[in-house]
Coordinates of C-alpha atoms in Angstrom, one line a residue:
M1 CA 58.8 40.2 48.4
R2 CA 61.5 41.4 47.7
Q3 CA 62.2 42.9 44.8
R4 CA 64.0 41.9 42.0
P5 CA 66.6 45.0 40.5
V6 CA 66.5 46.0 37.5
Y7 CA 69.4 46.7 36.1
D8 CA 70.9 48.8 33.4
V9 CA 72.5 46.5 31.7
A10 CA 72.9 42.7 31.4
I11 CA 75.8 41.0 29.8
I12 CA 75.4 36.8 28.5
G13 CA 79.4 36.6 28.8
S14 CA 82.5 37.0 29.9
G15 CA 85.4 37.0 27.3
A16 CA 87.0 39.5 25.8
G17 CA 83.7 40.8 24.2
G18 CA 82.0 40.8 27.1
G19 CA 85.1 41.9 30.0
M20 CA 85.5 45.6 27.7
A21 CA 81.7 45.6 27.9
A22 CA 81.6 45.5 31.8
Y23 CA 85.1 47.6 32.4
V24 CA 83.7 50.1 29.5
L25 CA 79.7 50.6 30.4
T26 CA 80.8 50.2 34.9
K27 CA 83.0 52.5 34.1
A28 CA 80.1 55.0 32.5
G29 CA 78.3 54.4 35.3
A30 CA 75.6 51.6 34.5
R31 CA 74.9 49.2 36.9
V32 CA 75.8 45.8 35.1
V33 CA 75.0 41.9 35.8
M34 CA 77.4 39.2 33.4
L35 CA 76.3 36.0 33.5
E36 CA 78.4 33.4 33.0
A37 CA 78.2 29.8 32.5
G38 CA 81.7 28.3 34.2
P39 CA 83.2 29.2 37.8
R40 CA 84.9 32.1 38.4
W41 CA 88.6 32.3 37.6
F42 CA 91.5 34.6 37.9
A43 CA 95.0 33.9 37.0
S44 CA 96.0 36.0 39.2
K45 CA 95.5 33.7 41.9
D46 CA 94.0 30.2 40.6
S47 CA 96.6 29.3 38.3
K48 CA 99.8 27.0 37.7
M49 CA 102.0 28.9 36.2
L50 CA 105.5 27.6 38.1
V51 CA 104.0 23.9 38.3
P52 CA 106.6 21.8 37.0
N53 CA 105.4 19.7 34.6
Y54 CA 107.4 16.4 36.6
A55 CA 105.3 17.5 39.2
T56 CA 101.6 15.2 38.6
P57 CA 101.2 11.5 37.1
H58 CA 99.7 13.4 33.4
R59 CA 103.7 15.5 33.2
G60 CA 101.4 18.2 31.7
A61 CA 99.3 15.5 29.2
S62 CA 95.5 16.7 28.5
I63 CA 93.2 15.3 30.5
H64 CA 89.4 15.4 30.1
G65 CA 87.7 18.9 30.2
R66 CA 91.6 20.4 29.6
P67 CA 92.4 19.6 25.9
F68 CA 95.6 21.2 25.9
G69 CA 97.4 20.2 28.6
E70 CA 96.7 19.9 32.6
F71 CA 97.7 23.3 33.0
D72 CA 96.3 24.8 30.8
A73 CA 94.3 27.7 32.2
C74 CA 91.1 27.4 30.5
D75 CA 88.6 24.8 31.0
G76 CA 86.2 23.9 28.1
G77 CA 87.3 21.9 25.0
W78 CA 85.3 20.9 21.7
E79 CA 83.2 18.6 23.7
I80 CA 81.7 19.0 27.3
D81 CA 79.9 17.4 29.2
G82 CA 75.9 17.0 28.6
E83 CA 76.4 19.7 26.7
P84 CA 76.3 18.1 23.0
Y85 CA 76.3 19.3 19.5
T86 CA 75.2 17.8 16.3
K87 CA 76.5 17.7 12.3
A88 CA 74.7 17.8 9.5
P89 CA 76.0 14.4 7.8
G90 CA 78.9 15.2 5.5
T91 CA 79.5 17.9 8.1
Q92 CA 83.5 17.9 9.8
F93 CA 83.3 20.8 12.4
S94 CA 83.8 20.7 15.9
W95 CA 82.7 23.5 18.7
W96 CA 85.4 25.0 20.9
R97 CA 83.7 26.0 23.8
A98 CA 85.7 27.6 27.2
R99 CA 83.1 27.0 30.2
M100 CA 85.0 30.1 33.2
L101 CA 85.3 33.6 33.6
G102 CA 86.8 35.2 31.0
G103 CA 86.0 32.7 28.6
R104 CA 88.7 32.2 25.6
T105 CA 90.8 34.9 26.9
N106 CA 92.5 32.0 29.1
H107 CA 93.1 30.0 26.2
W108 CA 94.6 31.6 23.3
G109 CA 98.8 32.8 21.9
R110 CA 97.6 35.9 22.7
I111 CA 98.7 37.5 19.2
S112 CA 96.8 40.4 18.4
L113 CA 96.1 42.0 15.0
R114 CA 94.5 44.9 13.8
F115 CA 92.6 44.3 11.0
G116 CA 93.2 45.9 8.1
P117 CA 91.6 49.2 5.5
D118 CA 91.5 46.1 2.7
D119 CA 89.6 44.2 5.6
F120 CA 87.1 45.7 5.5
R121 CA 86.3 46.1 2.1
R122 CA 86.5 42.7 1.1
K123 CA 84.0 43.2 -1.7
S124 CA 84.8 46.0 -3.2
L125 CA 87.9 44.4 -4.0
D126 CA 87.3 41.1 -5.3
G127 CA 83.7 40.8 -5.2
L128 CA 83.1 37.9 -3.0
G129 CA 81.6 38.2 0.7
D130 CA 80.2 41.5 1.9
D131 CA 81.8 44.3 2.7
W132 CA 81.7 46.3 6.3
P133 CA 79.3 49.0 7.4
I134 CA 82.7 50.1 8.6
S135 CA 85.9 50.8 7.7
Y136 CA 89.2 50.7 9.4
D137 CA 89.5 54.7 10.4
D138 CA 85.6 53.7 12.5
V139 CA 87.9 51.3 14.6
K140 CA 90.7 52.9 14.9
P141 CA 90.6 55.1 18.2
Y142 CA 89.2 51.7 19.7
Y143 CA 92.6 49.7 18.0
D144 CA 93.8 52.6 19.9
N145 CA 92.4 53.0 23.4
V146 CA 92.5 48.7 23.6
D147 CA 96.4 49.5 22.7
Q148 CA 97.6 51.5 25.5
F149 CA 95.1 50.4 28.0
I150 CA 96.0 46.1 27.5
G151 CA 99.4 46.9 26.1
L152 CA 101.0 44.9 24.0
Y153 CA 104.7 44.4 21.6
G154 CA 105.4 44.8 18.4
T155 CA 107.2 47.4 15.7
N156 CA 105.5 50.1 13.6
E157 CA 107.1 48.2 10.6
G158 CA 104.1 50.6 7.2
L159 CA 102.3 47.7 6.2
R160 CA 98.9 49.0 4.5
N161 CA 96.8 46.2 5.1
A162 CA 99.2 44.8 8.5
P163 CA 98.6 48.4 10.8
D164 CA 100.9 49.5 13.3
G165 CA 100.1 49.9 16.6
I166 CA 100.8 51.7 19.8
F167 CA 104.1 49.2 21.0
M168 CA 106.2 48.0 23.7
P169 CA 109.3 46.6 22.5
P170 CA 109.5 43.3 21.7
P171 CA 112.0 40.7 23.0
K172 CA 114.6 39.4 21.0
P173 CA 114.3 36.8 18.5
R174 CA 115.4 33.5 20.1
C175 CA 118.5 31.3 17.8
H176 CA 116.1 29.4 15.5
E177 CA 113.5 32.2 15.1
L178 CA 117.1 33.5 13.4
L179 CA 116.8 31.2 11.6
V180 CA 113.8 31.6 10.6
K181 CA 114.8 35.0 9.4
K182 CA 117.3 34.2 7.6
A183 CA 115.3 32.3 5.5
S184 CA 112.6 34.4 5.4
D185 CA 114.6 37.4 4.1
K186 CA 115.9 34.4 1.1
L187 CA 112.9 33.2 -0.1
N188 CA 111.1 37.1 0.3
V189 CA 108.6 36.2 2.1
T190 CA 108.7 39.4 4.7
C191 CA 109.2 38.5 8.8
I192 CA 109.0 41.2 11.6
P193 CA 108.8 40.6 15.2
A194 CA 105.9 38.8 16.6
R195 CA 102.5 41.4 17.9
L196 CA 101.0 39.8 21.4
S197 CA 99.5 41.2 23.9
I198 CA 102.0 40.4 27.0
I199 CA 103.7 43.5 28.4
T200 CA 107.2 43.5 28.3
K201 CA 106.8 47.3 30.2
P202 CA 104.8 47.8 33.6
L203 CA 101.2 49.2 33.1
N204 CA 98.4 50.0 35.1
G205 CA 99.8 48.1 37.9
R206 CA 100.5 45.4 36.2
M207 CA 103.8 44.3 36.3
A208 CA 106.1 43.4 32.7
C209 CA 106.4 39.6 31.2
H210 CA 109.7 37.8 33.3
Y211 CA 109.3 34.8 30.7
C212 CA 108.5 31.7 32.2
G213 CA 106.8 31.3 29.0
Q214 CA 103.9 29.6 30.4
C215 CA 101.2 31.8 29.3
N216 CA 98.7 29.2 28.2
R217 CA 98.8 28.2 32.1
G218 CA 97.4 32.0 32.8
C219 CA 99.5 34.5 34.4
Q220 CA 100.1 35.5 37.6
V221 CA 102.0 38.3 37.4
K222 CA 99.3 39.8 34.8
A223 CA 101.0 40.5 32.5
N224 CA 99.1 38.5 29.7
F225 CA 96.3 39.8 28.4
S226 CA 92.8 37.4 29.8
S227 CA 89.6 39.2 30.3
G228 CA 89.6 38.1 34.2
D229 CA 92.3 40.0 35.5
V230 CA 92.4 43.4 33.6
L231 CA 88.4 43.6 32.4
I232 CA 86.5 42.3 34.9
A233 CA 88.3 42.4 38.1
P234 CA 89.1 46.5 37.5
A235 CA 84.8 46.1 36.5
L236 CA 83.9 45.3 40.2
E237 CA 86.5 47.4 42.0
T238 CA 83.7 50.2 40.3
G239 CA 80.7 48.0 42.5
K240 CA 78.5 48.8 39.9
L241 CA 79.2 45.3 38.5
T242 CA 77.4 42.7 40.2
L243 CA 78.8 39.1 38.9
I244 CA 77.2 35.4 38.9
T245 CA 78.8 32.5 37.6
N246 CA 77.7 28.9 36.7
A247 CA 74.7 30.2 34.7
M248 CA 73.8 28.7 31.7
A249 CA 72.1 31.5 29.3
R250 CA 68.5 29.9 28.3
E251 CA 67.0 32.6 26.5
V252 CA 67.1 37.0 26.2
T253 CA 63.2 37.2 27.6
V254 CA 61.1 40.3 25.9
G255 CA 58.0 42.5 27.1
A256 CA 55.0 43.1 25.5
D257 CA 56.8 45.7 23.4
G258 CA 58.9 43.3 22.1
L259 CA 62.2 44.9 22.9
A260 CA 64.5 42.5 25.7
N261 CA 63.8 42.8 29.5
G262 CA 66.2 40.6 30.4
V263 CA 67.4 37.5 30.6
S264 CA 66.3 34.0 31.9
Y265 CA 69.5 31.2 32.9
I266 CA 69.9 28.2 34.8
D267 CA 71.8 28.1 38.1
K268 CA 74.2 25.6 38.2
N269 CA 74.3 24.8 41.7
T270 CA 70.6 24.3 42.4
N271 CA 69.5 23.9 38.5
T272 CA 66.9 26.2 39.4
D273 CA 65.5 28.3 36.6
E274 CA 66.1 32.0 37.2
H275 CA 65.9 35.9 35.6
V276 CA 67.4 38.8 35.5
N277 CA 65.9 42.3 34.8
A278 CA 67.6 44.8 32.8
K279 CA 67.1 48.0 30.6
V280 CA 70.0 46.6 27.8
V281 CA 70.9 43.4 26.7
V282 CA 73.9 41.9 25.7
L283 CA 75.7 38.8 24.1
A284 CA 78.8 37.9 23.6
A285 CA 78.9 34.6 24.5
S286 CA 81.1 33.6 21.3
A287 CA 80.0 33.9 18.3
M288 CA 77.9 30.6 18.3
E289 CA 77.0 30.2 21.4
T290 CA 75.2 34.1 21.1
A291 CA 73.2 32.7 17.6
R292 CA 71.6 29.9 19.7
L293 CA 70.5 32.9 22.4
L294 CA 69.1 34.3 19.8
L295 CA 67.5 31.2 17.4
N296 CA 66.0 30.2 21.6
S297 CA 64.5 33.4 22.4
K298 CA 61.5 33.5 20.4
S299 CA 58.4 35.0 21.4
S300 CA 54.9 36.2 19.8
Q301 CA 56.7 38.6 18.6
H302 CA 60.3 37.4 17.5
P303 CA 58.8 33.5 16.3
N304 CA 61.9 33.1 14.2
G305 CA 63.8 33.5 16.9
L306 CA 65.1 36.6 18.8
A307 CA 66.2 40.0 16.1
N308 CA 66.0 37.4 13.1
S309 CA 63.6 38.6 10.6
S310 CA 66.0 38.4 7.9
G311 CA 66.3 34.3 8.9
V312 CA 70.0 35.9 8.7
V313 CA 70.7 34.5 12.7
G314 CA 73.5 31.6 12.1
K315 CA 74.4 32.0 8.5
Y316 CA 77.8 33.1 7.4
L317 CA 80.4 31.9 9.5
T318 CA 84.1 31.0 9.3
D319 CA 86.7 30.2 10.8
T320 CA 90.3 30.7 9.8
T321 CA 92.1 28.3 7.8
G322 CA 94.6 26.0 9.2
A323 CA 97.9 24.3 7.9
G324 CA 100.5 23.6 9.2
V325 CA 103.9 21.5 9.0
S326 CA 107.0 21.3 11.0
G327 CA 110.7 20.3 10.4
H328 CA 114.0 19.0 11.3
I329 CA 116.8 21.1 11.4
P330 CA 120.6 19.6 11.7
A331 CA 122.0 23.0 12.8
L332 CA 120.1 23.1 15.9
E333 CA 121.4 20.0 16.6
D334 CA 123.9 19.6 19.6
H335 CA 123.3 23.7 20.2
I336 CA 125.3 24.8 23.3
P337 CA 123.4 24.9 25.9
H338 CA 122.0 28.7 26.7
N339 CA 118.6 30.3 27.8
H340 CA 115.9 30.4 25.8
D341 CA 113.7 32.5 27.9
G342 CA 111.2 34.6 26.1
V343 CA 107.1 34.6 26.6
G344 CA 104.9 31.8 25.8
G345 CA 104.1 31.7 22.4
M346 CA 106.7 33.0 19.4
H347 CA 108.6 35.9 19.4
V348 CA 108.4 36.9 15.4
Y349 CA 106.0 36.1 12.3
M350 CA 105.2 37.0 9.1
P351 CA 101.8 38.6 7.7
W352 CA 100.3 38.1 4.1
W353 CA 103.3 39.3 2.0
L354 CA 102.3 38.5 -1.3
D355 CA 99.6 40.0 -4.3
N356 CA 96.5 37.3 -4.6
S357 CA 95.5 38.9 -8.1
K358 CA 98.3 36.6 -8.9
L359 CA 97.8 33.3 -7.0
D360 CA 95.1 30.6 -7.4
F361 CA 92.9 31.8 -4.3
P362 CA 91.4 35.0 -2.4
R363 CA 92.4 35.7 0.2
G364 CA 95.9 36.1 2.5
Y365 CA 96.9 34.3 5.6
H366 CA 100.0 34.9 8.4
I367 CA 102.5 32.2 9.3
E368 CA 103.3 32.0 13.2
V369 CA 106.4 29.8 14.1
Y370 CA 107.7 27.1 17.1
G371 CA 110.8 25.7 18.2
G372 CA 113.1 26.1 20.9
A373 CA 113.5 24.2 24.1
G374 CA 111.0 24.8 26.4
Q375 CA 110.2 23.0 28.8
P376 CA 109.2 19.5 28.2
G377 CA 106.4 17.5 29.1
A378 CA 104.6 14.5 28.5
G379 CA 105.2 13.4 24.8
S380 CA 108.4 15.6 24.1
G381 CA 111.0 14.0 22.0
A382 CA 108.4 11.2 20.3
G383 CA 109.4 10.4 17.1
I384 CA 112.9 10.6 17.8
Q385 CA 113.0 7.1 16.0
R386 CA 112.9 9.2 12.9
L387 CA 116.0 10.2 13.7
N388 CA 118.3 8.3 15.7
G389 CA 116.8 4.8 13.7
G390 CA 115.7 3.8 17.6
G391 CA 117.6 2.4 20.9
Y392 CA 117.5 1.7 24.4
G393 CA 119.9 3.2 27.5
K394 CA 122.7 5.5 27.4
Q395 CA 123.1 6.7 23.8
L396 CA 119.0 7.3 24.0
K397 CA 119.0 9.6 26.9
A398 CA 122.9 11.4 24.8
D399 CA 120.2 11.3 21.3
Y400 CA 117.7 13.0 23.1
R401 CA 119.7 15.6 24.3
K402 CA 121.2 15.9 20.7
Y403 CA 117.6 16.2 19.1
Y404 CA 115.7 17.8 21.4
G405 CA 114.9 21.9 20.2
A406 CA 116.6 21.2 16.5
S407 CA 112.5 21.2 15.2
I408 CA 110.6 24.1 14.2
G409 CA 107.0 24.2 12.6
F410 CA 104.9 27.2 11.2
D411 CA 101.0 27.5 11.2
G412 CA 99.3 29.1 8.8
R413 CA 96.6 31.1 9.6
G414 CA 93.9 32.4 7.2
E415 CA 91.3 34.0 5.7
M416 CA 87.9 32.0 5.1
I417 CA 85.6 33.5 2.2
P418 CA 81.9 33.3 4.3
N419 CA 79.6 31.0 2.3
E420 CA 76.3 29.5 2.0
N421 CA 76.6 26.7 3.3
S422 CA 78.5 27.1 6.9
Y423 CA 76.0 27.8 9.1
C424 CA 74.2 26.9 12.2
E425 CA 70.3 26.2 12.5
L426 CA 68.6 24.3 16.6
D427 CA 68.3 21.2 15.9
P428 CA 64.9 19.4 15.5
T429 CA 65.1 17.2 18.7
M430 CA 68.4 17.4 20.5
V431 CA 68.7 19.8 24.0
D432 CA 71.4 19.4 26.9
R433 CA 71.3 18.4 29.8
F434 CA 69.2 21.6 31.2
G435 CA 66.5 20.8 27.9
I436 CA 68.0 23.8 25.7
P437 CA 68.0 23.0 22.1
V438 CA 71.2 22.4 20.7
L439 CA 73.0 23.7 17.9
R440 CA 72.9 21.5 14.6
F441 CA 76.2 22.8 12.0
H442 CA 77.0 22.8 8.7
W443 CA 80.2 23.4 7.5
K444 CA 81.6 23.8 3.8
F445 CA 85.3 24.6 2.6
T446 CA 85.9 25.7 -1.3
D447 CA 88.8 25.5 -3.3
Y448 CA 89.5 29.2 -2.0
E449 CA 90.2 27.8 1.1
I450 CA 91.5 24.6 -0.2
N451 CA 94.1 26.3 -2.6
Q452 CA 95.0 28.3 0.0
A453 CA 95.9 25.4 2.1
K454 CA 98.0 24.0 -0.9
H455 CA 99.7 27.1 -0.5
M456 CA 100.8 27.1 3.0
Q457 CA 102.3 23.8 2.0
E458 CA 104.2 24.9 -0.1
T459 CA 105.7 27.5 1.7
F460 CA 106.1 26.2 5.6
R461 CA 108.4 22.5 3.1
A462 CA 110.4 25.9 1.0
L463 CA 111.5 27.3 4.6
I464 CA 112.2 24.3 5.7
V465 CA 114.9 23.6 3.3
A466 CA 115.9 26.8 3.5
M467 CA 116.5 25.9 6.7
G468 CA 118.8 22.9 6.1
G469 CA 116.4 20.9 7.3
T470 CA 113.8 18.2 6.6
P471 CA 110.2 18.1 6.6
S472 CA 108.4 15.8 8.9
S473 CA 105.9 15.2 6.7
P474 CA 104.2 14.3 3.5
M475 CA 102.9 16.6 1.7
P476 CA 99.3 16.2 2.2
S477 CA 97.1 15.1 -1.0
R478 CA 93.7 17.2 -2.7
E479 CA 92.1 14.7 -1.6
R480 CA 93.3 15.6 2.0
N481 CA 92.2 19.0 1.5
Y482 CA 96.3 19.7 1.3
G483 CA 96.4 19.3 5.9
L484 CA 93.9 22.0 5.7
A485 CA 92.0 21.8 9.3
D486 CA 88.6 20.8 9.6
G487 CA 86.4 24.0 10.4
G488 CA 86.1 24.6 14.2
T489 CA 89.6 23.1 15.0
I490 CA 91.6 26.6 14.9
I491 CA 88.5 27.9 17.5
H492 CA 88.0 31.6 15.5
E493 CA 84.9 31.0 15.2
L494 CA 83.0 34.2 14.1
G495 CA 79.6 35.8 12.2
G496 CA 75.7 34.3 12.8
A497 CA 74.9 37.8 13.2
R498 CA 76.3 40.1 11.1
M499 CA 76.6 43.6 11.2
G500 CA 75.1 45.2 7.7
A501 CA 72.9 48.5 6.7
D502 CA 70.3 46.7 5.2
P503 CA 68.0 45.1 8.1
A504 CA 67.0 42.8 5.6
T505 CA 70.4 40.6 4.6
S506 CA 71.8 41.9 8.2
V507 CA 71.5 41.3 11.9
V508 CA 72.6 44.4 13.4
N509 CA 73.8 47.9 12.4
A510 CA 77.8 49.3 12.5
N511 CA 77.0 49.8 16.0
C512 CA 76.5 46.2 17.3
Q513 CA 72.3 47.2 17.5
A514 CA 69.8 44.6 16.9
H515 CA 67.6 46.4 13.7
D516 CA 64.7 44.7 15.2
V517 CA 65.4 45.3 18.8
K518 CA 67.3 48.3 20.1
N519 CA 68.1 47.7 23.1
L520 CA 69.9 44.4 22.0
F521 CA 73.3 44.6 21.0
V522 CA 76.0 41.6 20.4
A523 CA 80.0 42.0 20.9
D524 CA 81.7 39.3 20.3
G525 CA 82.4 37.3 17.4
A526 CA 78.9 37.3 15.5
P527 CA 78.6 40.9 13.7
F528 CA 82.4 40.0 11.5
V529 CA 81.3 39.8 8.3
S530 CA 84.9 39.0 7.4
Q531 CA 87.1 37.1 8.9
A532 CA 90.1 38.7 7.3
D533 CA 94.2 37.0 7.9
K534 CA 93.9 37.9 11.4
N535 CA 93.3 36.6 14.4
P536 CA 90.5 38.0 16.2
T537 CA 90.6 38.8 19.0
W538 CA 92.0 42.0 18.8
T539 CA 89.0 43.2 16.6
I540 CA 86.2 42.0 19.2
L541 CA 88.1 44.2 21.9
A542 CA 88.1 47.3 19.7
L543 CA 84.6 46.9 18.6
S544 CA 83.2 46.4 22.1
W545 CA 85.1 49.2 23.0
R546 CA 82.9 51.3 20.4
T547 CA 79.8 49.7 21.0
S548 CA 80.1 50.3 25.0
E549 CA 80.5 53.9 24.2
Y550 CA 77.6 54.1 21.5
I551 CA 75.1 52.3 24.3
A552 CA 75.8 54.7 27.3
Q553 CA 75.6 57.6 25.1
Q554 CA 72.1 56.2 23.8
R555 CA 71.3 55.5 27.7
A556 CA 72.3 59.5 28.2
A557 CA 69.8 60.4 25.2
G558 CA 67.2 58.5 26.7
A559 CA 67.1 56.2 23.8
I560 CA 67.2 52.6 25.1

């Protein structure tokens, strides 16, 4: 009988955290096996980057399995056939999952922000939540590594809690963004060049962005960051990475000593149960999938789930808060036709600019900007009757030309405070199509988040008015939480296996190593202690690099 290999490291998940772990560990000489629940996919080979919207019957509209458009790079969504989840009564929460190589890095805006020094010690500053067991200075060298290896554009501004980085030159603001900048200056809202992981100069064999603006479809020239092309491909080139796709992880297995010894999974091609042996296991399946795996990995040594002696697995979940407003700007009507080239995202943004001690909510948000006249697709121009009163024929066509590109929108992305009412657990009865118990979610926002959403609404409406425009919708009421997006819909879920110095109140230590199982590590968003008002991907990448270096050091020392 053929002996099954014993890998040095098994990684579950191929997104930002898993891809970075594979890259760093294979470069360090480890033999790594990676399990991915979806198929193999590389944007450089499989993207529909240059297919025009008019070329299909859907005109680029969303389809089953691709809620952000048929050409969106990411297979997945809030609902996946055969993979349900449940919600406690009264809970408004939706769980996004990606099912393909590269995971969520195939679906994101490439907004790449470092957490600031304050973000690691918020409890010390305002008494809410908990401090991280590490500081900004502990993570800064790894942010620098990520900046230099993956690349991003931006500018150094000297803002204390929005740290500078090692940036490539940013693209110039487009016409609508110049108006946003002018209005922001008028209202004393800090507005600076955006920070996106889209390279504007060649880097490590990747071409600079050519401004086709289709970043959400995946980049065939690798100018924007996705885990598959930028991390996993070079890891495969080492010859030390074994990639197993369509592999749905069931649980982390343990030996008689209670240590992890591999991962059991379902081969989705054959519907058979399989197992890989490994000396070290790294969970990078996304924050809540990682919590699910830990809770499902029960054994006589770990009856409440793996690494869960504290009972903290699945607790302290957060998502980025979100609220948005768009408006019609007459100054942009009948514009002179000109080139709107740029990246597939914003060229300017607003980091948090106020002092929370003078406000009725404790944490901040940043502002994302959208607008301009990109490639029209299904739904473009909908609602024009609000501007021209309706019509048809030649005049309607002329009106579409007049109003197209005359809208600007703002989205707030802010910090949610962890609370004891937002968590996940195993549903007591429901299983998915593989027979694996599913998650049940509990979710509750507090007045902190609701008051923050009110501030977002007021700010965005003031910016639109300052541009001479009119908001496209009335101010949402308190009963509608001022338009605060439901939990999970911003797709920045964090927590569920938080880090800490005390094993009684945390799951992993400062190196993202499980307190209970020394050869088990977490390299996605699950260890996050707090959310911050920044998108989390850059911090997931930096922490995964840091954890992977620690694993390599521990292996070299014979400690794991």
